CSV table of C-alpha atoms in Angstrom, one decimal:
chain,number,residue,atom,x,y,z
V,281,UNK,CA,196.2,-36.8,3.5
V,282,UNK,CA,199.6,-36.3,2.0
V,283,UNK,CA,201.5,-33.2,3.1
V,284,UNK,CA,205.0,-31.6,3.0
V,285,UNK,CA,206.6,-29.6,5.8
V,286,UNK,CA,209.6,-27.3,5.2
V,287,UNK,CA,211.7,-25.3,7.5
V,288,UNK,CA,210.6,-21.7,7.8
V,289,UNK,CA,212.7,-19.0,6.3
V,290,UNK,CA,214.2,-16.8,5.5
V,291,UNK,CA,217.6,-18.5,5.5
V,292,UNK,CA,220.4,-15.9,5.2
V,293,UNK,CA,223.9,-17.1,4.4
V,294,UNK,CA,227.2,-15.7,3.2
V,295,UNK,CA,228.6,-16.7,-0.1
V,296,UNK,CA,230.4,-20.1,-0.1
V,297,UNK,CA,228.5,-21.2,3.1
V,298,UNK,CA,226.9,-24.7,3.4
V,299,UNK,CA,223.2,-24.8,2.8
V,300,UNK,CA,220.6,-27.2,4.3
V,301,UNK,CA,216.9,-26.7,3.9
V,302,UNK,CA,214.9,-29.3,5.8
V,303,UNK,CA,211.9,-31.1,4.2
V,304,UNK,CA,209.8,-33.8,5.7
V,305,UNK,CA,206.7,-35.4,4.2
V,306,UNK,CA,203.6,-37.5,5.2
V,307,UNK,CA,202.3,-39.9,2.6
V,308,UNK,CA,201.0,-43.3,2.1
V,309,UNK,CA,202.7,-45.6,-0.4
V,310,UNK,CA,205.8,-44.5,-2.3
V,311,UNK,CA,205.5,-40.9,-3.5
V,312,UNK,CA,208.1,-39.2,-5.8
V,313,UNK,CA,209.8,-36.2,-4.2
V,314,UNK,CA,210.9,-33.0,-5.9
V,315,UNK,CA,212.7,-29.7,-5.2
V,316,UNK,CA,211.6,-26.7,-7.2
V,317,UNK,CA,213.1,-23.2,-7.2
V,318,UNK,CA,211.4,-19.9,-7.9
V,319,UNK,CA,213.5,-16.9,-8.7
V,320,UNK,CA,212.0,-13.4,-8.2
V,321,UNK,CA,209.3,-12.7,-10.8
V,322,UNK,CA,209.6,-16.1,-12.4
V,323,UNK,CA,207.8,-19.5,-12.5
V,324,UNK,CA,208.9,-22.6,-10.8
V,325,UNK,CA,211.9,-24.5,-12.1
V,326,UNK,CA,212.5,-28.2,-11.4
V,327,UNK,CA,215.7,-28.5,-9.5
V,328,UNK,CA,215.9,-32.2,-8.8
V,329,UNK,CA,213.8,-35.3,-8.0
V,330,UNK,CA,213.9,-38.7,-6.5
V,331,UNK,CA,211.4,-41.4,-7.2
V,332,UNK,CA,212.3,-44.2,-4.7
V,333,UNK,CA,213.9,-44.7,-1.3
V,334,UNK,CA,217.6,-44.0,-1.1
V,335,UNK,CA,217.6,-42.3,-4.5
V,336,UNK,CA,219.8,-39.2,-4.6
V,337,UNK,CA,218.7,-36.3,-6.8
V,338,UNK,CA,221.4,-33.8,-7.8
V,339,UNK,CA,221.6,-30.8,-10.1
V,340,UNK,CA,223.8,-27.6,-10.2
V,341,UNK,CA,225.6,-28.6,-7.0
V,342,UNK,CA,222.4,-29.2,-5.1
V,343,UNK,CA,221.6,-32.6,-3.7
V,344,UNK,CA,218.8,-34.3,-1.8
V,345,UNK,CA,218.4,-38.0,-0.7
V,346,UNK,CA,215.0,-39.7,-0.4
V,347,UNK,CA,215.0,-41.1,3.2
V,348,UNK,CA,212.0,-43.3,3.8
V,349,UNK,CA,212.9,-44.2,7.3
V,350,UNK,CA,212.9,-40.5,8.4
V,351,UNK,CA,210.4,-39.4,5.7
V,352,UNK,CA,212.7,-36.6,4.7
V,353,UNK,CA,214.2,-35.1,1.6
V,354,UNK,CA,216.6,-32.4,2.8
V,355,UNK,CA,218.2,-30.0,0.2
V,356,UNK,CA,221.9,-29.4,0.5
V,357,UNK,CA,224.6,-27.4,-1.3
V,358,UNK,CA,228.2,-27.3,-0.3
V,359,UNK,CA,228.9,-23.7,-1.3
V,360,UNK,CA,226.1,-21.3,-2.1
V,361,UNK,CA,226.4,-18.3,-4.5
V,362,UNK,CA,224.5,-15.0,-4.6
V,363,UNK,CA,222.7,-16.3,-7.7
V,364,UNK,CA,221.2,-19.1,-5.6
V,365,UNK,CA,219.0,-16.5,-3.8
V,366,UNK,CA,215.4,-17.6,-4.4
V,367,UNK,CA,212.5,-19.5,-2.9
V,368,UNK,CA,212.8,-23.2,-2.7
V,369,UNK,CA,209.8,-25.6,-2.6
V,370,UNK,CA,209.8,-29.2,-1.6
V,371,UNK,CA,207.0,-31.2,-3.2
V,372,UNK,CA,205.6,-34.7,-3.5
V,373,UNK,CA,203.4,-36.5,-6.0
V,374,UNK,CA,202.0,-40.0,-6.4
V,375,UNK,CA,201.8,-42.4,-3.5
V,376,UNK,CA,199.2,-45.0,-2.9
V,377,UNK,CA,196.4,-42.6,-4.0
V,378,UNK,CA,197.9,-42.5,-7.4
V,379,UNK,CA,197.4,-38.8,-7.5
V,380,UNK,CA,199.2,-36.8,-10.1
V,381,UNK,CA,199.1,-33.5,-8.4
V,382,UNK,CA,202.1,-31.9,-6.8
V,383,UNK,CA,201.7,-31.1,-3.1
V,384,UNK,CA,204.0,-28.3,-2.1
V,385,UNK,CA,205.6,-27.2,1.2
V,386,UNK,CA,205.2,-23.5,2.1
V,387,UNK,CA,208.6,-22.6,0.5
V,388,UNK,CA,211.8,-21.4,2.1
V,389,UNK,CA,213.3,-18.1,1.0
V,390,UNK,CA,217.1,-18.2,0.7
V,391,UNK,CA,219.1,-14.9,0.7
V,392,UNK,CA,222.9,-15.2,0.0
V,393,UNK,CA,225.1,-12.2,0.6
V,394,UNK,CA,228.5,-11.5,-0.8
K,1081,UNK,CA,212.8,-21.5,-20.5
K,1082,UNK,CA,210.6,-24.5,-19.7
K,1083,UNK,CA,208.7,-24.6,-23.0
K,1084,UNK,CA,205.4,-24.0,-21.3
K,1085,UNK,CA,203.8,-20.7,-22.3
K,1086,UNK,CA,201.1,-18.7,-20.5
K,1087,UNK,CA,199.1,-15.7,-21.6
K,1088,UNK,CA,198.5,-13.0,-20.5
K,1089,UNK,CA,201.4,-12.3,-18.1
K,1090,UNK,CA,199.3,-9.8,-16.1
K,1091,UNK,CA,195.6,-9.3,-15.8
K,1092,UNK,CA,193.8,-6.6,-13.8
K,1093,UNK,CA,190.1,-6.8,-13.6
K,1094,UNK,CA,187.2,-5.8,-11.3
K,1095,UNK,CA,185.1,-7.9,-9.0
K,1096,UNK,CA,182.3,-9.8,-10.6
K,1097,UNK,CA,184.1,-10.1,-14.0
K,1098,UNK,CA,185.2,-13.2,-15.9
K,1099,UNK,CA,188.6,-13.9,-17.3
K,1100,UNK,CA,190.3,-16.6,-19.3
K,1101,UNK,CA,193.9,-17.7,-18.8
K,1102,UNK,CA,195.6,-19.7,-21.6
K,1103,UNK,CA,198.4,-22.3,-21.4
K,1104,UNK,CA,200.3,-24.1,-24.1
K,1105,UNK,CA,202.2,-27.2,-22.9
K,1106,UNK,CA,205.7,-28.3,-23.9
K,1107,UNK,CA,205.8,-30.0,-27.2
K,1108,UNK,CA,204.9,-33.7,-26.7
K,1109,UNK,CA,203.4,-33.2,-23.3
K,1110,UNK,CA,199.8,-34.6,-22.9
K,1111,UNK,CA,199.1,-33.6,-19.3
K,1112,UNK,CA,198.3,-30.0,-18.2
K,1113,UNK,CA,198.0,-28.9,-14.6
K,1114,UNK,CA,196.7,-25.7,-13.1
K,1115,UNK,CA,198.0,-24.3,-9.8
K,1116,UNK,CA,197.2,-21.2,-7.8
K,1117,UNK,CA,199.9,-19.4,-5.7
K,1118,UNK,CA,198.7,-17.0,-3.1
K,1119,UNK,CA,200.3,-15.5,0.0
K,1120,UNK,CA,197.9,-17.1,2.4
K,1121,UNK,CA,197.3,-20.5,0.7
K,1122,UNK,CA,200.7,-21.1,-0.9
K,1123,UNK,CA,200.8,-23.3,-4.0
K,1124,UNK,CA,197.5,-25.2,-4.5
K,1125,UNK,CA,196.6,-27.7,-7.2
K,1126,UNK,CA,193.5,-26.8,-9.0
K,1127,UNK,CA,192.9,-29.3,-11.8
K,1128,UNK,CA,194.6,-31.7,-14.3
K,1129,UNK,CA,193.8,-32.7,-17.9
K,1130,UNK,CA,195.3,-35.5,-19.8
K,1131,UNK,CA,194.9,-35.7,-23.6
K,1132,UNK,CA,191.7,-33.7,-23.4
K,1133,UNK,CA,190.1,-35.3,-20.5
K,1134,UNK,CA,189.8,-34.2,-16.9
K,1135,UNK,CA,192.0,-36.5,-14.8
K,1136,UNK,CA,192.2,-35.0,-11.3
K,1137,UNK,CA,190.5,-32.2,-9.4
K,1138,UNK,CA,191.9,-30.3,-6.4
K,1139,UNK,CA,190.7,-27.2,-4.5
K,1140,UNK,CA,189.0,-25.6,-7.5
K,1141,UNK,CA,186.1,-23.4,-6.8
K,1142,UNK,CA,182.8,-23.9,-8.7
K,1143,UNK,CA,183.2,-20.5,-10.2
K,1144,UNK,CA,186.3,-21.8,-11.9
K,1145,UNK,CA,186.4,-24.2,-14.9
K,1146,UNK,CA,189.0,-25.4,-17.3
K,1147,UNK,CA,189.3,-27.4,-20.5
K,1148,UNK,CA,192.0,-28.9,-22.7
K,1149,UNK,CA,191.5,-28.6,-26.5
K,1150,UNK,CA,192.5,-31.1,-29.2
K,1151,UNK,CA,195.7,-29.2,-29.9
K,1152,UNK,CA,196.5,-29.8,-26.1
K,1153,UNK,CA,196.4,-26.1,-25.1
K,1154,UNK,CA,194.4,-25.4,-22.0
K,1155,UNK,CA,192.3,-22.6,-20.7
K,1156,UNK,CA,191.3,-21.8,-17.2
K,1157,UNK,CA,188.1,-19.7,-16.8
K,1158,UNK,CA,187.5,-17.7,-13.7
K,1159,UNK,CA,184.1,-16.1,-13.2
K,1160,UNK,CA,182.3,-13.9,-10.7
K,1161,UNK,CA,185.7,-12.8,-9.5
K,1162,UNK,CA,186.3,-11.8,-5.9
K,1163,UNK,CA,189.2,-9.9,-4.3
K,1164,UNK,CA,190.4,-13.2,-2.8
K,1165,UNK,CA,191.0,-14.6,-6.3
K,1166,UNK,CA,194.0,-12.3,-6.8
K,1167,UNK,CA,196.9,-14.7,-7.1
K,1168,UNK,CA,199.5,-16.1,-9.5
K,1169,UNK,CA,198.1,-18.9,-11.6
K,1170,UNK,CA,200.6,-21.4,-13.0
K,1171,UNK,CA,200.2,-23.9,-15.7
K,1172,UNK,CA,202.5,-27.0,-15.8
K,1173,UNK,CA,202.8,-29.9,-18.2
K,1174,UNK,CA,204.2,-33.4,-18.2
K,1175,UNK,CA,204.6,-36.2,-20.7
K,1176,UNK,CA,202.3,-38.6,-19.0
K,1177,UNK,CA,200.1,-38.9,-16.0
K,1178,UNK,CA,201.4,-40.3,-12.8
K,1179,UNK,CA,203.5,-39.3,-9.8
K,1180,UNK,CA,206.9,-40.0,-11.3
K,1181,UNK,CA,206.6,-37.6,-14.2
K,1182,UNK,CA,208.3,-34.3,-13.9
K,1183,UNK,CA,206.1,-31.2,-14.2
K,1184,UNK,CA,207.4,-28.2,-16.0
K,1185,UNK,CA,205.9,-24.8,-15.1
K,1186,UNK,CA,205.1,-21.8,-17.2
K,1187,UNK,CA,205.9,-18.3,-16.1
K,1188,UNK,CA,202.5,-17.7,-14.6
K,1189,UNK,CA,199.6,-15.2,-15.0
K,1190,UNK,CA,199.3,-12.6,-12.2
K,1191,UNK,CA,195.7,-11.8,-11.7
K,1192,UNK,CA,194.7,-8.7,-9.7
K,1193,UNK,CA,191.1,-8.3,-8.9
K,1194,UNK,CA,190.2,-4.7,-7.8
């Protein structure tokens, strides 16, 4: 079945460092891909999405490109801030099964220090 | 604020009891999803309703049930509670049904079973 694999955390960075969180997926058909962020004590917020190959999703300085050839959707940010400290979830939905549910990776905790 | 509301925010109850979690979707959204977040299982899809009808089912136990009412709010009923049911329960909503639609999450209900 469909699945998402994320790099294990925690990821610890200094402010203004470059961020990459790796995400790869297994799916049949053409799923949509998402990044969600969860701040402490809060629900999940949609960060960005891409619905077809080579699409780039971007928001708040974060970017991710849907790479079908490598089945990847890595999250990047050029310069992280302390306020970016959170747990980041990669997710997919759709595909040939036509399922509507989101399938999540395990999440990657990011800690940014001043 | 995603526009999705969930009540209550916290619930503490004993094993064997029954509880009801409530969710109101964003204005205009017809789909409601329920997810469970636990330390050992991560984020798992439970069930989806679209305009009052069950549309997809995930890893939902037989002790759990849900429904979506004519005003589109949804309730998740958990019965014969066990210690292992302690988790965060999220509701999400989207405009339509299908993998490309973004899902917006509520703040969650934290259930503690003692």
